[in-house]
XYZ file of C-alpha atoms in Angstrom:
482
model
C -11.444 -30.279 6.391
C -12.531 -27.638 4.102
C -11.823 -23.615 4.242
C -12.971 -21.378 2.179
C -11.111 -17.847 2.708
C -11.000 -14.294 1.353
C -7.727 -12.013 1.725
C -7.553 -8.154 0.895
C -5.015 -5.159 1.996
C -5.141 -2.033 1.711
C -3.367 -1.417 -1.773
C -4.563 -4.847 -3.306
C -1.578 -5.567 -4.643
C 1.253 -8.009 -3.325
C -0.045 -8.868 0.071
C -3.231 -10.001 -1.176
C -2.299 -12.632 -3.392
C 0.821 -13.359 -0.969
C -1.114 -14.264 1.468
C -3.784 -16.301 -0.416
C -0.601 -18.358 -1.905
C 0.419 -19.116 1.684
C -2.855 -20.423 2.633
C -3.244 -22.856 -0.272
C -0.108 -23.726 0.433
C -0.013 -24.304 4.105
C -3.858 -26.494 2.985
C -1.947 -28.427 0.732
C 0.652 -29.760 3.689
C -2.109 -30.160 5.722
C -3.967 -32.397 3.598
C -7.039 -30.277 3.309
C -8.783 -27.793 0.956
C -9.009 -24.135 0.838
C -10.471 -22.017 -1.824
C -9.535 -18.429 -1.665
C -10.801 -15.424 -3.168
C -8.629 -12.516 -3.377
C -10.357 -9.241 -3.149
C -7.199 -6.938 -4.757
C -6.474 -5.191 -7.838
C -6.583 -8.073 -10.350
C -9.473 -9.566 -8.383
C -10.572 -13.083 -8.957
C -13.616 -15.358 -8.814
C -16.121 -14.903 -6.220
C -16.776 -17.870 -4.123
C -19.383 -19.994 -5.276
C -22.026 -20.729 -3.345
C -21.555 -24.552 -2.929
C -17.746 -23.936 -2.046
C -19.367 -21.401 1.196
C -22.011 -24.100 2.000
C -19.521 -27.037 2.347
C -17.234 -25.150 4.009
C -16.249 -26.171 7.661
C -14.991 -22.592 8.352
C -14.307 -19.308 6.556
C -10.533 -17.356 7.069
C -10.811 -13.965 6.834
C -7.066 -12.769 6.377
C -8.453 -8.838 5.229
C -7.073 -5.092 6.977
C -10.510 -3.977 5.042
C -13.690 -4.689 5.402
C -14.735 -8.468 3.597
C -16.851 -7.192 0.544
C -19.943 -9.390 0.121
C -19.830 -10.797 4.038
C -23.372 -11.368 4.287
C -22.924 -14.826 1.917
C -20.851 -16.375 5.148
C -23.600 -16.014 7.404
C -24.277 -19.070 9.931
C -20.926 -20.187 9.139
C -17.769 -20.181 11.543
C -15.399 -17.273 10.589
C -11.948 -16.363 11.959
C -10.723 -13.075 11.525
C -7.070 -11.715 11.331
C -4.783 -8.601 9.442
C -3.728 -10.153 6.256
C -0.038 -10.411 7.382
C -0.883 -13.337 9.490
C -1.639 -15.366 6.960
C 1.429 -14.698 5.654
C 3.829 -15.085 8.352
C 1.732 -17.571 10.386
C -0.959 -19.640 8.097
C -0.700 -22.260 10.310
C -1.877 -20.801 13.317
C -4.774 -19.448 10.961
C -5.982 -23.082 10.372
C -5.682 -24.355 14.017
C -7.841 -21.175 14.697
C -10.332 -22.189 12.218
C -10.331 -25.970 12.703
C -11.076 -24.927 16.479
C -13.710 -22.478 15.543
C -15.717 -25.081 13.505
C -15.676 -27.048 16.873
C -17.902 -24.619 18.286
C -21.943 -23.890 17.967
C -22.233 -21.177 16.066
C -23.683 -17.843 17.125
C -27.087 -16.764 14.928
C -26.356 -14.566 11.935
C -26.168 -10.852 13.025
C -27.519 -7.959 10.774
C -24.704 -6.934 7.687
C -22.617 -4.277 9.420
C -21.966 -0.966 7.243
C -18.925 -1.570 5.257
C -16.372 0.499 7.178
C -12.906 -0.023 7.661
C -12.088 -1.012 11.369
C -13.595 -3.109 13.882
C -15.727 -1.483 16.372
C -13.463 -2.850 19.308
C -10.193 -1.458 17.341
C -8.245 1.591 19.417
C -8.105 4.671 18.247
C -4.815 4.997 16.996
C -5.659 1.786 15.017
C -8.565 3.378 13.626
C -6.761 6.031 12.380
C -4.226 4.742 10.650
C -6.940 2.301 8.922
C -8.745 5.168 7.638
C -6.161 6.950 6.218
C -4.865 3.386 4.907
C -8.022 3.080 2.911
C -7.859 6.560 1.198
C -4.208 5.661 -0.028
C -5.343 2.217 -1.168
C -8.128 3.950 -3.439
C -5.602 6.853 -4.656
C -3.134 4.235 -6.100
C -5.012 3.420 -9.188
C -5.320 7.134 -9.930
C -1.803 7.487 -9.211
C -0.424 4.881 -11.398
C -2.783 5.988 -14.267
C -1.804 10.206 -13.871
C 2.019 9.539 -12.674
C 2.676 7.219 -15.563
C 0.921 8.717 -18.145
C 2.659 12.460 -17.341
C 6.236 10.692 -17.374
C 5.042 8.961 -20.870
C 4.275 12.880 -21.447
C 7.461 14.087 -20.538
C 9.681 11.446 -22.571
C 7.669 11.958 -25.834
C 7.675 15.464 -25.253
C 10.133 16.837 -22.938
C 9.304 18.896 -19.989
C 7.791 21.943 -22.216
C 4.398 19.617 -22.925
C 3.007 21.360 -19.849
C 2.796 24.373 -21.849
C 0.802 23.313 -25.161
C -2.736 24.127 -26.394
C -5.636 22.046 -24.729
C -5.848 19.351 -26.893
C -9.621 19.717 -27.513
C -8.431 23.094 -29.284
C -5.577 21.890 -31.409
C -4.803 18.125 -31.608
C -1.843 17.112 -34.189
C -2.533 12.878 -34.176
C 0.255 12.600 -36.972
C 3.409 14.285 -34.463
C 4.544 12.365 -31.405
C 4.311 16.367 -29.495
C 0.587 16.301 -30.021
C 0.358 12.971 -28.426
C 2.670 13.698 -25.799
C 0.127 16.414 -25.151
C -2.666 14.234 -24.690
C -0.828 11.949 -22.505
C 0.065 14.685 -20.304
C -3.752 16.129 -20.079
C -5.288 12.559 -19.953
C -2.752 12.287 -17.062
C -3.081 15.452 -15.654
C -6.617 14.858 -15.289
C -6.256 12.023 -13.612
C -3.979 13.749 -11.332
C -7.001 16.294 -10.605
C -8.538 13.154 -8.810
C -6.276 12.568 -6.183
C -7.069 14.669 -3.097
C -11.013 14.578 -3.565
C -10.513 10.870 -3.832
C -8.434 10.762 -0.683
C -10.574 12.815 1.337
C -13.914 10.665 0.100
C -12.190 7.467 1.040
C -11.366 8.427 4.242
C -14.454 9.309 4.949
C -16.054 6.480 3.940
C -13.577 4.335 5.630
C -14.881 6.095 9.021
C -18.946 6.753 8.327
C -19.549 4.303 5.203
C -21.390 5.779 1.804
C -23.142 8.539 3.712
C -19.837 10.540 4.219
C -19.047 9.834 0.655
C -19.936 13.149 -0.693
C -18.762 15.422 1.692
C -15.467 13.767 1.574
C -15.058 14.510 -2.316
C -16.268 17.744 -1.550
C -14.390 18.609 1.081
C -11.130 17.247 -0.968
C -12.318 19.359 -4.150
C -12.231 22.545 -1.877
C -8.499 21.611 -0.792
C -7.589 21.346 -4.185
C -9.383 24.918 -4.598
C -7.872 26.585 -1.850
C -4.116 25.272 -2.619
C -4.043 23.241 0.806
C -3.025 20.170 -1.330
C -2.439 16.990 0.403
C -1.946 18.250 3.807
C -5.872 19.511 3.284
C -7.078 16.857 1.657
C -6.678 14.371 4.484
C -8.102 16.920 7.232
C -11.152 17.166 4.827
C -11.550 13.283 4.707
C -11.136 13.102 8.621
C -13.811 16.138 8.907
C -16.301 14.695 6.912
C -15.982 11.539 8.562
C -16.486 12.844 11.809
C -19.405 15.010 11.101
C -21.044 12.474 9.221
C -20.536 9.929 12.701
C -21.994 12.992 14.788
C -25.179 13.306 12.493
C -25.923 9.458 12.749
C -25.877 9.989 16.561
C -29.318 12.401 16.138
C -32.268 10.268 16.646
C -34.745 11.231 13.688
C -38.449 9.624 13.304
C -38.880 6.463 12.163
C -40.788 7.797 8.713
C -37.284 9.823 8.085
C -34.578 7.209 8.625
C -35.252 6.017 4.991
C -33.962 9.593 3.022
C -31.278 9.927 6.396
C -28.333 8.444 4.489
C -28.959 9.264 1.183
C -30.103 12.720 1.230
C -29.402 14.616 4.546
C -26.503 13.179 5.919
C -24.819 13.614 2.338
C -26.334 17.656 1.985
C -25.807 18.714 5.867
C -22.308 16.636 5.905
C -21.193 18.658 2.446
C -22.097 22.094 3.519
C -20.503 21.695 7.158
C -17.379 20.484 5.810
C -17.623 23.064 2.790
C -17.756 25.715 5.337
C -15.102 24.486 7.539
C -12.359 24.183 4.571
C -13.458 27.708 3.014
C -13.299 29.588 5.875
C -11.544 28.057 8.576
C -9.497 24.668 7.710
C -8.149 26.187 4.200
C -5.911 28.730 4.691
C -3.621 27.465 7.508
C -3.266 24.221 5.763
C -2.429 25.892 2.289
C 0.067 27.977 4.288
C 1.498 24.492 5.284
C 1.716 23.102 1.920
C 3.121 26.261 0.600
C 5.974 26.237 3.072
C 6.461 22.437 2.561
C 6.783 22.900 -1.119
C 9.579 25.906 -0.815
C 11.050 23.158 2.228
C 11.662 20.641 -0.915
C 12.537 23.059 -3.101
C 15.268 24.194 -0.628
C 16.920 20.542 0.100
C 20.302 20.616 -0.176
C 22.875 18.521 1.384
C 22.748 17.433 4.870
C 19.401 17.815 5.218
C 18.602 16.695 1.586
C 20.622 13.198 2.702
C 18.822 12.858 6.105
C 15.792 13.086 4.343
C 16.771 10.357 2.212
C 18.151 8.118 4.606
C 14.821 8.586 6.890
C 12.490 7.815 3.387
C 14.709 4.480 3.017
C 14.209 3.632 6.669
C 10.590 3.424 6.507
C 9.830 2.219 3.299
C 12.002 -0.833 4.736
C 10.739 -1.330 7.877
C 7.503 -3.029 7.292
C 7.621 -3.545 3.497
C 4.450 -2.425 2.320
C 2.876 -1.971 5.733
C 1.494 1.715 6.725
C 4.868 2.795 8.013
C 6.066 1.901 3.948
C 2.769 3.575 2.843
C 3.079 6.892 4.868
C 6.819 7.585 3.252
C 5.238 6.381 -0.617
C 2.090 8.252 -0.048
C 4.284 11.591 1.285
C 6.756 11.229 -1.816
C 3.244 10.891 -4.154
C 1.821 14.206 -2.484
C 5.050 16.407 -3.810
C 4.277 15.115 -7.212
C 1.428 17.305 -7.269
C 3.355 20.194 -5.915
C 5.740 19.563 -9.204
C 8.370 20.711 -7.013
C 12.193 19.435 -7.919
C 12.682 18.701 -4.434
C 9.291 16.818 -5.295
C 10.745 14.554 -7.799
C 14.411 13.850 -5.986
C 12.129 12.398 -2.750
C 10.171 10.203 -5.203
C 13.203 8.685 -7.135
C 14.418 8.022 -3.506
C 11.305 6.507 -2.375
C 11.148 4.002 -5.120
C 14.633 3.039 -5.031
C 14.547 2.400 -1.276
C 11.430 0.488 -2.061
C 13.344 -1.313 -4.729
C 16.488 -2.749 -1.994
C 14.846 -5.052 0.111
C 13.310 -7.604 -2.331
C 17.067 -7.494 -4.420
C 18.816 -7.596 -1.651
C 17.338 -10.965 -0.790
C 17.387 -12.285 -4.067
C 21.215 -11.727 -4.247
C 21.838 -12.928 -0.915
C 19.769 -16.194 -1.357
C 21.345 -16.749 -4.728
C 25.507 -15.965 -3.370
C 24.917 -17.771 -0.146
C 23.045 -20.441 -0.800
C 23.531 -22.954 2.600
C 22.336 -19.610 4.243
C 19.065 -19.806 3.480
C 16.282 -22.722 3.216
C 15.020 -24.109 -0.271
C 12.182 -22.185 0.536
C 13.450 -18.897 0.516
C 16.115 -19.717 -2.546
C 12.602 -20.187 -4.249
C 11.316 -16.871 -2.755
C 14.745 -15.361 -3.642
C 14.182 -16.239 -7.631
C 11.081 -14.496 -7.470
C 11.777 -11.277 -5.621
C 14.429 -10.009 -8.539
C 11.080 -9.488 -10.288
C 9.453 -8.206 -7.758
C 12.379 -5.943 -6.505
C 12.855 -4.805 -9.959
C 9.094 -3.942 -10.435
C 9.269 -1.901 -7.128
C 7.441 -4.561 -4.720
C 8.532 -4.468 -1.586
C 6.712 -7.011 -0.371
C 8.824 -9.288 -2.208
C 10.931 -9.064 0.812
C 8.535 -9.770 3.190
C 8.870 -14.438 3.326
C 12.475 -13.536 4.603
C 11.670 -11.229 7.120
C 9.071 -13.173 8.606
C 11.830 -16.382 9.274
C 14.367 -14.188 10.360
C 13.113 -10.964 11.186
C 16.064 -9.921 13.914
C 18.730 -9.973 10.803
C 17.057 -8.885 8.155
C 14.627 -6.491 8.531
C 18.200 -4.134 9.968
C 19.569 -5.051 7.131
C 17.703 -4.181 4.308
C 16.504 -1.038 6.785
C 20.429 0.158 6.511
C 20.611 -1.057 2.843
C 17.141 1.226 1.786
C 18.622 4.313 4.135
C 22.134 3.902 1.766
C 20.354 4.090 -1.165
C 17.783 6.709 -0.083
C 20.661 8.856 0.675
C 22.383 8.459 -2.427
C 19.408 9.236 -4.595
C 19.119 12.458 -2.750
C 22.966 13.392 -3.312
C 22.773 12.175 -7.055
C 19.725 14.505 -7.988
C 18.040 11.825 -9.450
C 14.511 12.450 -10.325
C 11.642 10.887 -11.029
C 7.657 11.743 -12.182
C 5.946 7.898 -12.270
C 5.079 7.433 -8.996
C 5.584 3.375 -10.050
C 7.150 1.014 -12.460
C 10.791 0.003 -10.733
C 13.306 -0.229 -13.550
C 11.023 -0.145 -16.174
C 10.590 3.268 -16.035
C 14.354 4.046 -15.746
C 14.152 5.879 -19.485
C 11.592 8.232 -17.331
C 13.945 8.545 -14.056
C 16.691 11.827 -14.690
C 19.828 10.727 -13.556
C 19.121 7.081 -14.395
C 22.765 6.088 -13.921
C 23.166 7.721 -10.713
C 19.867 6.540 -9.878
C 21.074 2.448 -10.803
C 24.543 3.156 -8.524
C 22.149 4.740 -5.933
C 19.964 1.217 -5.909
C 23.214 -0.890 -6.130
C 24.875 0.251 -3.678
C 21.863 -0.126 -1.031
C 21.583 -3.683 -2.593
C 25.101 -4.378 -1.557
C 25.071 -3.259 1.549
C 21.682 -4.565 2.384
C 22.558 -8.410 1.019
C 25.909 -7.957 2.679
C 24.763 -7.241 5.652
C 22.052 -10.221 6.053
C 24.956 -12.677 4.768
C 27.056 -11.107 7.391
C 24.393 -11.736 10.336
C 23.004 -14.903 9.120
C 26.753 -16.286 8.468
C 27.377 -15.797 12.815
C 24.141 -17.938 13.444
C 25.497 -20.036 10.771
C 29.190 -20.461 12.617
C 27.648 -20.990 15.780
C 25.450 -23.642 14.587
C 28.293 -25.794 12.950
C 30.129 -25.144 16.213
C 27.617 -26.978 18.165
C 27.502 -29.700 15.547
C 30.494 -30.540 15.560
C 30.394 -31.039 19.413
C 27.452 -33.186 18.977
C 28.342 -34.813 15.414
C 25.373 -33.809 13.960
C 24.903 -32.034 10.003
C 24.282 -28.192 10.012
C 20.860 -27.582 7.940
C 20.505 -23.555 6.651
């Protein structure tokens, strides 16, 4: 049979393409074809439109909304979080060979392009919104965070205070450039809250609540509420933007509804709610969470890092991941030291599970399956570059023993980082931006040591199983497989 099949996550990164690899793949074995278009980051070709007509069924492996759904129309579509065709692209294909069994339903209007599924709960829905605003912040954030660190290693930490470039620009001395790195950045960085709060919004009431998201995330930036403001502003514009599509308007005013008054009435409620109520109480929260980093010292500096490593390990790029990388990435703004120690721990927890594995596959070989050797090659690139998800083929065949693992081996290392004082600005970039990280040696014993721990610890679990397994063979003469 033939699939065609689009996959997307939130950040558009490593799942994305993961999982489109694992459905060509798991096509190939089956003898039929699938073509896939990825909707990340790097993108890729839209689906023709012979490949969607001689399709027998379309795979939608997406947490967002499928851009461009209105081309599958009339055809059989299955519909699942992006993970499962990861972990289970099997099951994907029996779903779809079953669905193209069945009539098919006539074509529906396009929905709006929100986030969630109408059926979702509302803790689902939640988290899915506030998904989507990360997953549009991350460009900004690799973009500002890099380009400041550039800033701070051509310049040291004293760029912050020179002239405005478009005053007095020096192109022949590496401080002028410096300079201009750290305002090009710094701009950049100036994004990050309005875009937050607009995606959010849009993730809840589609382009409508647009506006009043930016605007309500501009006015957090204004009043010094920060992050913590920023995502109350996305979920208030949201919300009134839902409650003004409830009012029934005449039929001659639906056309200028969307694009004129449920932008204007949707900015100035939210603009009043964030001057004069919403604000101050969440600026008085960011203020005492910034002097709370600033005053992190041990035990409580070490817990933090230990509970950082935890999550960014538990789901490997999932929201749990996402909440501790997107808390770490608020600081930054705050410029807070405490700031920078919780986002060199972040990323070197980030950076354990994917090593871990690759070690472990490559000094235990008969442990694990060709399969994952092959997986194991390719996560010391992807651990290194500070892709978690690299981790993610092992924990899907043997979740019970590894996901512990590399959840004690990330809480090591987060801890560490903590105690060392390592710091970091790039809010990406793994080891290659270890000339940006202060500390960097601590920082490498910090991510070592987790790796250790983290590989010896899987070894360690998967070597029982392994015992028990040869025990039993040798009872019934048979040849222990990994």
């Amino acid at each position: 049979m033939k699939f065609v099949a689009i996959t997307a996550c939130p950040t558009g990164i490593a799942h994305t393409y993961m999982a489109a690899e694992s459905l060509e793949q798991t096509a190939k074995a089956n003898g039929d074809t699938i073509v896939v278009e990825t909707q990340g980051s790097a993108g890729s070709e839209p689906l023709s439109a012979e490949d969607i007509a001689s399709a027998d069924a379309v795979i939608f492996a997406a947490d967002l909304a499928v851009q461009g759904r209105e081309r599958f129309a009339g055809k059989p579509i299955v519909e699942a979080p992006v993970k499962a065709a990861i972990n289970d692209a099997a099951g994907l294909f029996e779903r779809a060979k079953a669905a193209a069994r069945e009539p098919v339903a006539p074509a529906a209007a396009p929905e709006l392009a929100t986030k969630v599924g109408a059926n979702d709960k509302a803790a689902t829905k939640v988290r899915q919104w506030l998904m989507t605003g990360v997953s549009y912040l991350i460009p900004f954030v690799a973009a500002g965070g890099l380009l400041i660190a550039l800033s701070f290693a051509l310049g040291g930490y004293q760029i912050v205070d020179a002239p405005k470039v478009t005053e007095h620009f020096d192109a022949g001395s590496v401080a002028g450039w410096a300079a201009l790195m750290f305002q090009i950045g710094s701009a950049a960085f100036d994004f990050l809250v309005p875009v937050l709060a607009g995606f959010i919004a849009f993730a809840m009431a589609d382009r409508p609540a647009i506006a009043p998201g930016f605007v309500g995330g501009a006015i957090a930036v204004t009043v010094g509420a920060g992050f913590l403001g920023g995502l109350v502003a996305g979920l208030l514009a949201g919300g009134v933007v839902l409650a003004l599509k409830k009012i029934q308007v005449p039929k001659a005013m639906r056309g200028i509804m969307p694009v004129v008054v449920y932008p204007l009435l949707g900015s100035i409620v939210v603009g009043v709610l964030m001057y004069v109520v919403v604000g101050k109480p969440m600026a008085a929260a960011t203020t005492g969470l910034t002097n709370w980093l600033n005053s992190l010292s041990g035990a409580s500096a070490l817990l933090l890092g230990a509970l950082l490593g935890l999550m960014m390990a538990f789901d490997m790029g999932g929201p749990v991941n996402k909440a501790a990388y997107t808390f770490a990435v608020g600081g930054l703004t705050t410029g807070a030291t405490g700031s920078l120690q919780i986002m060199a721990a972040v990323m070197a927890a980030g950076m354990v599970p994917p090593l871990a594995l690759a070690l472990a596959s490559s000094v235990r070989k008969k442990l694990f399956t060709e399969a994952e050797r092959e997986n194991g090659r390719a996560a010391w690139l992807l651990g290194a570059s500070f892709i978690t998800e690299g981790a993610i083929p092992f924990a899907a065949a043997d979740p019970f023993r590894v996901i512990p693992s590399i959840m004690l081996g990330s809480a090591v290392t987060g801890s560490l980082s903590m105690a060392f004082g390592a710091t970091l600005r790039a809010p990406h970039g793994g080891i290659f931006v270890l000339p940006l990280i202060g500390s960097p040696l601590l920082f490498l014993v910090a991510l070592v040591a987790g790796t250790a721990v983290a590989a010896g610890s899987v070894i360690a679990l998967k070597q029982v199983r392994f015992r028990a397994a040869e025990r039993s063979a040798a009872v019934t003469g048979q040849t222990v497989n990994a």
